[in-house]
PDB file of C-alpha atoms in Angstrom:
ATOM      1  CA  MET U   1      11.510  38.535  25.695  1.00 51.00           C
ATOM      2  CA  ALA U   2      13.800  38.235  22.694  1.00 57.00           C
ATOM      3  CA  GLY U   3      16.706  35.891  23.246  1.00 60.00           C
ATOM      4  CA  PHE U   4      15.069  34.007  26.114  1.00 58.00           C
ATOM      5  CA  PRO U   5      13.819  30.436  25.674  1.00 63.00           C
ATOM      6  CA  LEU U   6      10.070  29.971  25.939  1.00 58.00           C
ATOM      7  CA  THR U   7       8.935  28.226  29.100  1.00 62.00           C
ATOM      8  CA  GLY U   8       5.668  27.170  30.679  1.00 60.00           C
ATOM      9  CA  ALA U   9       2.506  28.733  29.292  1.00 57.00           C
ATOM     10  CA  LEU U  10       4.401  30.692  26.641  1.00 58.00           C
ATOM     11  CA  ARG U  11       5.802  27.460  25.221  1.00 60.00           C
ATOM     12  CA  LEU U  12       2.311  25.946  25.059  1.00 56.00           C
ATOM     13  CA  LEU U  13       1.058  29.007  23.181  1.00 57.00           C
ATOM     14  CA  ALA U  14       3.917  28.734  20.688  1.00 58.00           C
ATOM     15  CA  MET U  15       3.206  25.036  19.937  1.00 60.00           C
ATOM     16  CA  SER U  16       0.799  24.017  17.220  1.00 65.00           C
ATOM     17  CA  ILE U  17      -2.520  22.763  18.510  1.00 69.00           C
ATOM     18  CA  PHE U  18      -2.355  19.912  15.976  1.00 69.00           C
ATOM     19  CA  GLY U  19       1.219  18.834  16.669  1.00 66.00           C
ATOM     20  CA  ARG U  20       1.853  15.488  18.360  1.00 62.00           C
ATOM     21  CA  PRO U  21       5.594  15.024  18.111  1.00 72.00           C
ATOM     22  CA  HIS U  22       5.897  11.807  20.128  1.00 79.00           C
ATOM     23  CA  TYR U  23       2.610  10.102  19.251  1.00 84.00           C
ATOM     24  CA  THR U  24       2.447   6.909  17.195  1.00 88.00           C
ATOM     25  CA  SER U  25      -0.818   5.026  16.904  1.00 92.00           C
ATOM     26  CA  ASP U  26      -1.234   1.391  17.869  1.00 95.00           C
ATOM     27  CA  THR U  27      -1.767   0.540  14.208  1.00 96.00           C
ATOM     28  CA  THR U  28       1.486   2.236  13.172  1.00 94.00           C
ATOM     29  CA  GLN U  29       3.365   0.457  15.939  1.00 95.00           C
ATOM     30  CA  PHE U  30       1.885  -2.891  14.844  1.00 96.00           C
ATOM     31  CA  ILE U  31       2.811  -2.346  11.188  1.00 94.00           C
ATOM     32  CA  ASP U  32       6.350  -1.244  12.086  1.00 94.00           C
ATOM     33  CA  GLN U  33       6.792  -4.297  14.293  1.00 96.00           C
ATOM     34  CA  LEU U  34       5.385  -6.597  11.605  1.00 95.00           C
ATOM     35  CA  LYS U  35       7.706  -5.175   8.930  1.00 94.00           C
ATOM     36  CA  SER U  36      10.738  -5.491  11.179  1.00 94.00           C
ATOM     37  CA  SER U  37       9.922  -9.103  12.108  1.00 96.00           C
ATOM     38  CA  ARG U  38       9.055 -10.104   8.512  1.00 95.00           C
ATOM     39  CA  PRO U  39      11.113  -8.006   6.064  1.00 91.00           C
ATOM     40  CA  GLU U  40       9.901 -10.072   3.066  1.00 95.00           C
ATOM     41  CA  ILE U  41       6.362  -8.713   3.504  1.00 93.00           C
ATOM     42  CA  GLU U  42       7.022  -5.581   1.436  1.00 92.00           C
ATOM     43  CA  GLN U  43       8.225  -7.642  -1.538  1.00 94.00           C
ATOM     44  CA  GLY U  44       5.023  -9.694  -1.312  1.00 93.00           C
ATOM     45  CA  GLN U  45       2.969  -6.493  -1.313  1.00 91.00           C
ATOM     46  CA  LEU U  46       4.715  -5.278  -4.468  1.00 91.00           C
ATOM     47  CA  GLU U  47       4.157  -8.638  -6.184  1.00 92.00           C
ATOM     48  CA  GLY U  48       0.470  -8.584  -5.229  1.00 90.00           C
ATOM     49  CA  ARG U  49       0.068  -5.054  -6.515  1.00 90.00           C
ATOM     50  CA  SER U  50       1.667  -5.906  -9.840  1.00 88.00           C
ATOM     51  CA  LEU U  51      -0.567  -8.965 -10.137  1.00 88.00           C
ATOM     52  CA  LEU U  52      -3.816  -7.073  -9.461  1.00 87.00           C
ATOM     53  CA  TRP U  53      -3.259  -3.463 -10.530  1.00 86.00           C
ATOM     54  CA  ASP U  54      -0.307  -3.013 -12.893  1.00 84.00           C
ATOM     55  CA  LYS U  55      -1.885  -4.202 -16.142  1.00 85.00           C
ATOM     56  CA  GLN U  56      -0.796  -3.594 -19.715  1.00 88.00           C
ATOM     57  CA  VAL U  57      -3.489  -1.673 -21.586  1.00 88.00           C
ATOM     58  CA  ASP U  58      -4.249  -2.563 -25.210  1.00 94.00           C
ATOM     59  CA  ARG U  59      -5.198   0.895 -26.484  1.00 96.00           C
ATOM     60  CA  ASP U  60      -6.624  -0.369 -29.785  1.00 96.00           C
ATOM     61  CA  LEU U  61      -8.943  -2.794 -28.007  1.00 95.00           C
ATOM     62  CA  LEU U  62      -9.953  -0.053 -25.548  1.00 94.00           C
ATOM     63  CA  ALA U  63     -10.742   2.341 -28.420  1.00 96.00           C
ATOM     64  CA  GLN U  64     -12.860  -0.348 -30.122  1.00 96.00           C
ATOM     65  CA  ALA U  65     -14.797  -1.006 -26.916  1.00 95.00           C
ATOM     66  CA  GLN U  66     -15.458   2.694 -26.386  1.00 95.00           C
ATOM     67  CA  ALA U  67     -16.582   3.144 -30.014  1.00 95.00           C
ATOM     68  CA  ALA U  68     -18.974   0.178 -29.697  1.00 96.00           C
ATOM     69  CA  ARG U  69     -20.783   1.544 -26.648  1.00 95.00           C
ATOM     70  CA  VAL U  70     -24.517   2.018 -27.033  1.00 90.00           C
ATOM     71  CA  PRO U  71     -25.833   5.184 -25.370  1.00 87.00           C
ATOM     72  CA  GLN U  72     -28.169   4.515 -22.466  1.00 83.00           C
ATOM     73  CA  GLN U  73     -31.761   5.680 -22.696  1.00 79.00           C
ATOM     74  CA  PRO U  74     -32.849   8.445 -20.320  1.00 81.00           C
ATOM     75  CA  TYR U  75     -35.296   6.064 -18.652  1.00 81.00           C
ATOM     76  CA  VAL U  76     -33.801   2.594 -18.733  1.00 78.00           C
ATOM     77  CA  TYR U  77     -37.041   0.654 -18.197  1.00 82.00           C
ATOM     78  CA  GLN U  78     -38.839   2.226 -21.179  1.00 75.00           C
ATOM     79  CA  THR U  79     -38.078   0.053 -24.225  1.00 75.00           C
ATOM     80  CA  GLN U  80     -39.831   2.129 -26.916  1.00 73.00           C
ATOM     81  CA  PRO U  81     -40.552   5.828 -26.794  1.00 68.00           C
ATOM     82  CA  ASP U  82     -44.265   6.624 -26.657  1.00 67.00           C
ATOM     83  CA  PRO U  83     -45.358   7.830 -30.156  1.00 66.00           C
ATOM     84  CA  HIS U  84     -48.216   9.956 -28.740  1.00 64.00           C
TER      85      HIS U  84
END
């Protein structure tokens, strides 16, 4: 067996059961086609991300907000603990 190329059923046994070497989904094909027809789309995505997600954090203000938090009661609808 050594030195001979695998053929037929032996080749199928040697392949991974999860491998799909030539498969691309319809969604992947659509996105690839969209990016090739409109190359500026990636720059717009980066600008949108920086607008919505990449924020500067004021650590002093964050520390003040965390220090000012009031701990929540175990049962939020009970305003005063029962003295009995």
